[in-house]
CSV table of C-alpha atoms in Angstrom, one decimal:
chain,number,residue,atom,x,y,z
Q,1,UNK,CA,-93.2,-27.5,-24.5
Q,2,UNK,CA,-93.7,-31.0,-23.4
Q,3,UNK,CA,-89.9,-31.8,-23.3
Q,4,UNK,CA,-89.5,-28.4,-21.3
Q,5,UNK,CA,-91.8,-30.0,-19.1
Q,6,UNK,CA,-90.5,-33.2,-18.7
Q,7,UNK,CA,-86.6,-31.3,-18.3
Q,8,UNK,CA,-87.9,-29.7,-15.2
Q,9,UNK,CA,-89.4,-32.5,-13.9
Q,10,UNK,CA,-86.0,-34.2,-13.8
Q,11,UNK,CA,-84.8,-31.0,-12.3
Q,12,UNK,CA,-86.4,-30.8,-9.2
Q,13,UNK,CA,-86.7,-34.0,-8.2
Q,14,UNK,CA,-83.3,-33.4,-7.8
Q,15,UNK,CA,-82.8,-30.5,-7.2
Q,16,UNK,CA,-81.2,-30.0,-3.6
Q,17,UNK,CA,-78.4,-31.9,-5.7
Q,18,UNK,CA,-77.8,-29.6,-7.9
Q,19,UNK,CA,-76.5,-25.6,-8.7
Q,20,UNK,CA,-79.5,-22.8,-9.6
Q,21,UNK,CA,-80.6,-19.7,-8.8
Q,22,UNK,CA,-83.8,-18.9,-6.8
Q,23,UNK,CA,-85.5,-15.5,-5.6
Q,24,UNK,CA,-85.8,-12.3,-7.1
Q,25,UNK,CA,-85.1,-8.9,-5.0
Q,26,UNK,CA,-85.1,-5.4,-6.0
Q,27,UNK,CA,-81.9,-4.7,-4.1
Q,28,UNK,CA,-78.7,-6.6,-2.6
Q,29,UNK,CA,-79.3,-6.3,0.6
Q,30,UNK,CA,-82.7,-7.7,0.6
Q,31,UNK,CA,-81.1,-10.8,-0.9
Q,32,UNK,CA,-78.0,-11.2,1.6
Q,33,UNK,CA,-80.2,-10.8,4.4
Q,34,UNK,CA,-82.7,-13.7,2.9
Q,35,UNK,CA,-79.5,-15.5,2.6
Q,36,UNK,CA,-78.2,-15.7,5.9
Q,37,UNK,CA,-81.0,-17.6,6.8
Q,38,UNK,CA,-79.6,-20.7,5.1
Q,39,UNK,CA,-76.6,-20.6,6.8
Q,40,UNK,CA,-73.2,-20.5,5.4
Q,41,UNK,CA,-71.8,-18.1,2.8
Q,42,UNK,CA,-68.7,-17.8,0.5
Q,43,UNK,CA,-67.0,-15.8,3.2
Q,44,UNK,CA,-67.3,-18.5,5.5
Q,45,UNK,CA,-63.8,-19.5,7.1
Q,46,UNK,CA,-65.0,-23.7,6.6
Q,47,UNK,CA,-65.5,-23.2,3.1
Q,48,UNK,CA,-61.9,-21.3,3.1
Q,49,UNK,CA,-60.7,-24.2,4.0
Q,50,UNK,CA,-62.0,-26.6,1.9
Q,51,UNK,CA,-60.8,-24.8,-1.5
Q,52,UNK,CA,-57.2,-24.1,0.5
Q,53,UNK,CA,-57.0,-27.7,0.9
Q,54,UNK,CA,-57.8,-28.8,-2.3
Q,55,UNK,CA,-55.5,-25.9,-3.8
Q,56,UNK,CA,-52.4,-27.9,-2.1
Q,57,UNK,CA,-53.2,-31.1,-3.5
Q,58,UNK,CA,-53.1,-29.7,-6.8
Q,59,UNK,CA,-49.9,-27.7,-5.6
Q,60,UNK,CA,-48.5,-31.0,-5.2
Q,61,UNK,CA,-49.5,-33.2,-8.0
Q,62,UNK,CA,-51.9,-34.8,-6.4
Q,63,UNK,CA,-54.4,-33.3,-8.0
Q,64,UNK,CA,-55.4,-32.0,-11.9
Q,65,UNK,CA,-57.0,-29.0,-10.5
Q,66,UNK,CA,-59.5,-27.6,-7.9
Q,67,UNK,CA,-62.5,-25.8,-8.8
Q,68,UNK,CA,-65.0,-24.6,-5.4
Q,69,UNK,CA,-63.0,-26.8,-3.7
Q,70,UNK,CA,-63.7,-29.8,-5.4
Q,71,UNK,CA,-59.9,-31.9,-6.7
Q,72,UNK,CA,-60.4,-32.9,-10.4
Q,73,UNK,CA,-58.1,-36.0,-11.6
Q,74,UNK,CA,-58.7,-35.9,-15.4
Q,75,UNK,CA,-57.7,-32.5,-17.5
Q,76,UNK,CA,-61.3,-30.8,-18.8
Q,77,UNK,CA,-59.8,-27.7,-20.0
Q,78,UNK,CA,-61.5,-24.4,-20.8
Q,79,UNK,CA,-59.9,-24.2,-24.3
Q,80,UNK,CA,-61.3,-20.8,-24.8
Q,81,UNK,CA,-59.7,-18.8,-22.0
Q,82,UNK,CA,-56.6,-21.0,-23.0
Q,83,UNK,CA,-56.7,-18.9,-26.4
Q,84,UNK,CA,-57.2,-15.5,-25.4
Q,85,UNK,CA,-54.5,-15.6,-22.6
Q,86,UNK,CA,-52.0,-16.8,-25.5
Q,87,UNK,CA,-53.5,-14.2,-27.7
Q,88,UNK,CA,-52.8,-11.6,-25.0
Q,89,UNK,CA,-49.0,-13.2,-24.9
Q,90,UNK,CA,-48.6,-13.2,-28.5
Q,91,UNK,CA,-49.1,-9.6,-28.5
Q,92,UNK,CA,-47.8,-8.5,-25.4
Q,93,UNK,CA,-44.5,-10.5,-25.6
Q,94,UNK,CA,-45.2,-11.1,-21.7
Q,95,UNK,CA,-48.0,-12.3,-19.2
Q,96,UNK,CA,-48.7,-10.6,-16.4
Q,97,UNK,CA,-52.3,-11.9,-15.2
Q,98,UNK,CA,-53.9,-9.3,-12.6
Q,99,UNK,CA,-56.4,-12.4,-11.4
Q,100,UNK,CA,-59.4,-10.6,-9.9
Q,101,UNK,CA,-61.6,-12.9,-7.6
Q,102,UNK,CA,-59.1,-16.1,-8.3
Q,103,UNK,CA,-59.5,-18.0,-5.0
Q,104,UNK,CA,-56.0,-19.5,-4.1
Q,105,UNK,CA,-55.1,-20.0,-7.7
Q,106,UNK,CA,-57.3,-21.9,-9.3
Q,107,UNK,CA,-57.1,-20.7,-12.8
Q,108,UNK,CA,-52.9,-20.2,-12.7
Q,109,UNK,CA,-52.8,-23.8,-11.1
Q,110,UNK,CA,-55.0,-25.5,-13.5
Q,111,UNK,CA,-53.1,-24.1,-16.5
Q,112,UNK,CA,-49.0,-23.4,-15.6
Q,113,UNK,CA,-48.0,-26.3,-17.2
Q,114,UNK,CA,-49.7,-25.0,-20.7
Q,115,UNK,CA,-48.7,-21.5,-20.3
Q,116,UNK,CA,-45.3,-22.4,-18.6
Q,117,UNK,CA,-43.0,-21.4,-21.5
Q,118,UNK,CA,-45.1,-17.7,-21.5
Q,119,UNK,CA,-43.3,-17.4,-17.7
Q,120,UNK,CA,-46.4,-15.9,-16.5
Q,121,UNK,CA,-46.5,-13.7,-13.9
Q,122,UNK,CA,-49.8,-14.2,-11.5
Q,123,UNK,CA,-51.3,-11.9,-8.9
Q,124,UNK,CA,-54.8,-12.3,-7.4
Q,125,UNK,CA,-57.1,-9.6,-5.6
Q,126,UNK,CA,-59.1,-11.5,-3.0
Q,127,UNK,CA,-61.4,-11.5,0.1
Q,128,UNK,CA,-58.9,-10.7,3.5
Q,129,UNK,CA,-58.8,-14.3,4.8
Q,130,UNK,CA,-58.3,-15.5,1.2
Q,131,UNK,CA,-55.3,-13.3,0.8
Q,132,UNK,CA,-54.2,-13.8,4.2
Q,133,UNK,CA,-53.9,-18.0,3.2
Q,134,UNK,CA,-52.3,-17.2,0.1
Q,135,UNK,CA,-49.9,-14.8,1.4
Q,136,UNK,CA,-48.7,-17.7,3.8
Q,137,UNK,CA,-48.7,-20.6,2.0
Q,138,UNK,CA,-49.1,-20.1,-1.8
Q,139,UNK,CA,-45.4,-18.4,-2.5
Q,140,UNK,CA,-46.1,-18.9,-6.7
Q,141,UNK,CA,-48.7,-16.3,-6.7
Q,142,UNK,CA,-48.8,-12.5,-5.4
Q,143,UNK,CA,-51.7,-11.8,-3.8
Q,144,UNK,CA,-53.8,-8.1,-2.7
Q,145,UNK,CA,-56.5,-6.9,-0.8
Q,146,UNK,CA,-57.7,-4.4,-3.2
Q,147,UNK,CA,-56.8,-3.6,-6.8
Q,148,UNK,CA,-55.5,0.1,-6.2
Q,149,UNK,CA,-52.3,-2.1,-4.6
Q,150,UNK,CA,-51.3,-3.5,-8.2
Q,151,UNK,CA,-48.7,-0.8,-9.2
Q,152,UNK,CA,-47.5,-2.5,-12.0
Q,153,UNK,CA,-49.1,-2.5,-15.6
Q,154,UNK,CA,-51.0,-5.7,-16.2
Q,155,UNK,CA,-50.9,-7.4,-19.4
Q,156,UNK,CA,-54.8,-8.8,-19.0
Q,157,UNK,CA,-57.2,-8.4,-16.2
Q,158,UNK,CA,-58.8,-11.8,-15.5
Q,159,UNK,CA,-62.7,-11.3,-14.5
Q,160,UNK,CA,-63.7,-15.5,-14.0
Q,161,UNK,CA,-67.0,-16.2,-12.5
Q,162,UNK,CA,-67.0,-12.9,-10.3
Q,163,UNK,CA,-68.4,-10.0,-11.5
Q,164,UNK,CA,-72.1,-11.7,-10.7
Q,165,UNK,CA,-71.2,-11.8,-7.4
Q,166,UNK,CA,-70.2,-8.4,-6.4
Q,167,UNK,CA,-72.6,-5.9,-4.8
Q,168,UNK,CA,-71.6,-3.1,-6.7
Q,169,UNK,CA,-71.0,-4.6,-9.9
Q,170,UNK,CA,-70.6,-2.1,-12.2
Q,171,UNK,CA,-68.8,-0.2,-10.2
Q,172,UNK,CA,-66.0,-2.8,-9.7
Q,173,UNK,CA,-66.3,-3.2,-12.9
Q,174,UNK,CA,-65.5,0.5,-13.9
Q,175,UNK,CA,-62.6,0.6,-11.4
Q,176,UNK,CA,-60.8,-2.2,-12.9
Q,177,UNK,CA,-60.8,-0.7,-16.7
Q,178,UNK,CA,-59.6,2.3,-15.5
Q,179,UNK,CA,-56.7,0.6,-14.6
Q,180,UNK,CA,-56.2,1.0,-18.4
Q,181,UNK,CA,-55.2,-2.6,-19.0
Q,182,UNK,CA,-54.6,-3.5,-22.8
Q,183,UNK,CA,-56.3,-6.5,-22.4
Q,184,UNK,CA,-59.6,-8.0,-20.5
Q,185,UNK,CA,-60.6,-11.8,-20.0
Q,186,UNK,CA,-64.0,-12.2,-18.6
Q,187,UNK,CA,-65.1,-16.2,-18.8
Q,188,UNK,CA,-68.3,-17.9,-17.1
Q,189,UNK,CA,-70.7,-14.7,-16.5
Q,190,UNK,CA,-74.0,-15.3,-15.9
Q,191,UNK,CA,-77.0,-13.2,-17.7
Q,192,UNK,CA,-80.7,-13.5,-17.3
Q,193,UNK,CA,-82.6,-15.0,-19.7
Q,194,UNK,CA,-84.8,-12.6,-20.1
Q,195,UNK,CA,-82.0,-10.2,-20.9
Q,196,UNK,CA,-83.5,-8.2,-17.9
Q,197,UNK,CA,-80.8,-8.0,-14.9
Q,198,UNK,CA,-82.3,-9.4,-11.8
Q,199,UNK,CA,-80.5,-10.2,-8.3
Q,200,UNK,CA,-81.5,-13.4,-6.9
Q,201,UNK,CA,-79.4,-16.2,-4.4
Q,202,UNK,CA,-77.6,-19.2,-5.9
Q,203,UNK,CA,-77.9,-22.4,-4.1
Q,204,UNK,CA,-74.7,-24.5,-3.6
Q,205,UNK,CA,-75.2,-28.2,-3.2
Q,206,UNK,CA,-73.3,-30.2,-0.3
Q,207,UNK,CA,-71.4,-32.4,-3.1
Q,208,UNK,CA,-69.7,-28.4,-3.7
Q,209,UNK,CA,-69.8,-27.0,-0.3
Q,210,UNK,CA,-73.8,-25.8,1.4
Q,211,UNK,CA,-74.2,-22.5,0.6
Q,212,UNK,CA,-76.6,-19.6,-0.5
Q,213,UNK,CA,-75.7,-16.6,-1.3
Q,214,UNK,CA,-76.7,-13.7,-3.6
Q,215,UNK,CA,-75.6,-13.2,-7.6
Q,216,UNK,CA,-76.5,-10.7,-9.8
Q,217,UNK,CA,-77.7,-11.5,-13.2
Q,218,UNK,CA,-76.9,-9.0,-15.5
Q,219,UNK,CA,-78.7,-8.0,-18.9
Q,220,UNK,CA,-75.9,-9.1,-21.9
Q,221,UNK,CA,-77.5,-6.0,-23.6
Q,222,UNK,CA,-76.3,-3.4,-20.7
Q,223,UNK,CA,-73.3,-5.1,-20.3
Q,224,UNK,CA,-71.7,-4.6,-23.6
Q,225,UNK,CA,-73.4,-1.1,-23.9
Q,226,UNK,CA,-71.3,-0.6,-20.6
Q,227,UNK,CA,-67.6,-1.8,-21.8
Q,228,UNK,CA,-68.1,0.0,-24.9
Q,229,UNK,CA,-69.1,3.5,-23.0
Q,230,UNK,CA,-65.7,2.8,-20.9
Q,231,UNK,CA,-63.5,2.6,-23.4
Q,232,UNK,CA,-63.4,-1.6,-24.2
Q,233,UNK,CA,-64.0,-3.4,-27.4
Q,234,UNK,CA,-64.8,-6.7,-27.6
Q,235,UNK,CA,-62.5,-8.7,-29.5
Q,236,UNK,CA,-64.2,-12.1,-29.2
Q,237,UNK,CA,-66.8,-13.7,-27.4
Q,238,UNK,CA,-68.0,-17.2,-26.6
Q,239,UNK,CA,-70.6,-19.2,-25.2
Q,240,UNK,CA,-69.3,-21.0,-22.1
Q,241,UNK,CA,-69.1,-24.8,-22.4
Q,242,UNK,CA,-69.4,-26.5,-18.9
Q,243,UNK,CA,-73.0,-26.1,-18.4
Q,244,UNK,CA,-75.3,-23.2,-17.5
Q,245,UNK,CA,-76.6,-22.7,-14.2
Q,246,UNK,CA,-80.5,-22.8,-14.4
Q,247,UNK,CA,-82.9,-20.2,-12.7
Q,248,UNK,CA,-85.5,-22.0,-10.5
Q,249,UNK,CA,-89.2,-20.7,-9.9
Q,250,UNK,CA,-91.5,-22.1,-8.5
Q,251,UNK,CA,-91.9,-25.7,-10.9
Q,252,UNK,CA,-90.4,-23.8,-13.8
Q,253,UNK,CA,-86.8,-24.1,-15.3
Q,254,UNK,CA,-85.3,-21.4,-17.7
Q,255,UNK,CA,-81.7,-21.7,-18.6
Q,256,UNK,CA,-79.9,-18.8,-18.2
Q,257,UNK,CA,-76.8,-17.4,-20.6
Q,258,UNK,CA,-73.1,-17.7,-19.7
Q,259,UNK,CA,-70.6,-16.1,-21.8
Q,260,UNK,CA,-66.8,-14.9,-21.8
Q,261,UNK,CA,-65.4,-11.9,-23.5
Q,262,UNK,CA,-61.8,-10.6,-24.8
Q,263,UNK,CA,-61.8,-7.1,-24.9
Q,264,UNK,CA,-59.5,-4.8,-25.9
Q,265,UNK,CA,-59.1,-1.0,-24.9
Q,266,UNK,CA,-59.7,1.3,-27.3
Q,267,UNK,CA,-57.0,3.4,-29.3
């Protein structure tokens, strides 16, 4: 107890410098609203910009790869998703990556030069103005407003660090497996650690970009009741490395779960 104490000490006397949830609504909208009056959101056109133009400086080697619009310069690679997209390859003999919720790239620029002898093929379902960008300026990857536009049959549907933050989660979520995809990545999702699901907002330090806007933290038990009800199994899952975002209330800290998944449909 004592050093759970003295962890959140440390935490928020710092805390305006750091990620973490905060709040708890009973719906969405109640916690978009509350979030407007912080300002900006991940819709925002200057935040856009600040992950488009770290995205080119990676494009051109200047970089080792962007993540929230933040250039990295030494490789810290996410060896688990590294596996199960060379697992999918293995099996599928081919690579095509339906990306949904990849910014301009991040994932496909951070790793083409470990999966470059799979030839992958990379296309990324995205906010309008995101799309808009990548349509213009980003020529590697193929980039949609909406999944229902992907006519072609993806190897693996890539799910990193998004579902949380859709409004309709589970419906999103149902829409893309019944695209019928073989194959489904999910890395860095977020449950409560209460295994309760609970909508709150997630604070964004200025060292990232300002921000607050709302995430859903979903109940690990619900979840993989769900995938297994839509026809997914899960192959393997893993506790995600970089760090867990911590929920915040009031002076008390609780760490919440991140995981990632490779599931599998069903015969």
């Amino acid at each position: 107890m004592l050093r759970n104490v003295k962890r959140s000490l440390r935490f928020l006397s710092k805390k305006e410098k750091e990620l973490y949830y905060f709040g708890k609504y009973t719906a969405w909208e109640a916690a978009e609203k509350e979030s407007q009056k912080y300002g900006a959101s991940y819709s925002g056109s200057q935040i856009l910009k600040r992950v488009a133009d770290a995205t080119q400086k990676v494009r051109q080697g200047e970089g080792v790869y962007e993540q929230d619009g933040i250039v990295f310069y030494e490789e810290n690679n996410n060896y688990e998703l590294i596996a199960a997209l060379l697992w999918v390859y293995a099996r599928q003999k081919s690579l095509k990556v339906l990306d949904f919720g990849g910014a301009l790239g991040s994932t496909y620029f951070r790793y083409r030069k470990l999966l470059e002898p799979c030839e992958s093929e990379w296309t990324i379902v995205e906010q309008r103005h995101y799309v808009e960008y990548g349509k213009k300026n980003i020529p590697e990857i193929q980039f949609l407003y909406d999944i229902a536009e992907y006519h072609k049959e993806a190897d693996v549907v890539l799910l990193s660090s998004v579902l949380g933050y859709l409004e309709d989660t589970y419906g999103q979520f149902r829409k893309i497996l019944e695209q019928g995809a073989e194959y489904i990545i999910i890395d860095e999702l977020a449950f409560s650690p209460d295994d309760v699901e609970a909508v709150r907002l997630q604070h964004v330090p200025a060292r990232i970009y300002s921000a607050v806007y709302p995430v859903r933290l979903l109940s690990l038990t619900e979840f993989k009741k769900f995938f297994d009800e839509n026809g997914y199994e899960c192959m393997w899952e893993w506790d995600y490395r970089f760090g867990n975002i911590p929920v915040c209330e009031g002076v008390k800290v609780y760490d919440t779960v991140e995981k990632g998944f490779l599931l599998k449909r069903k015969k």
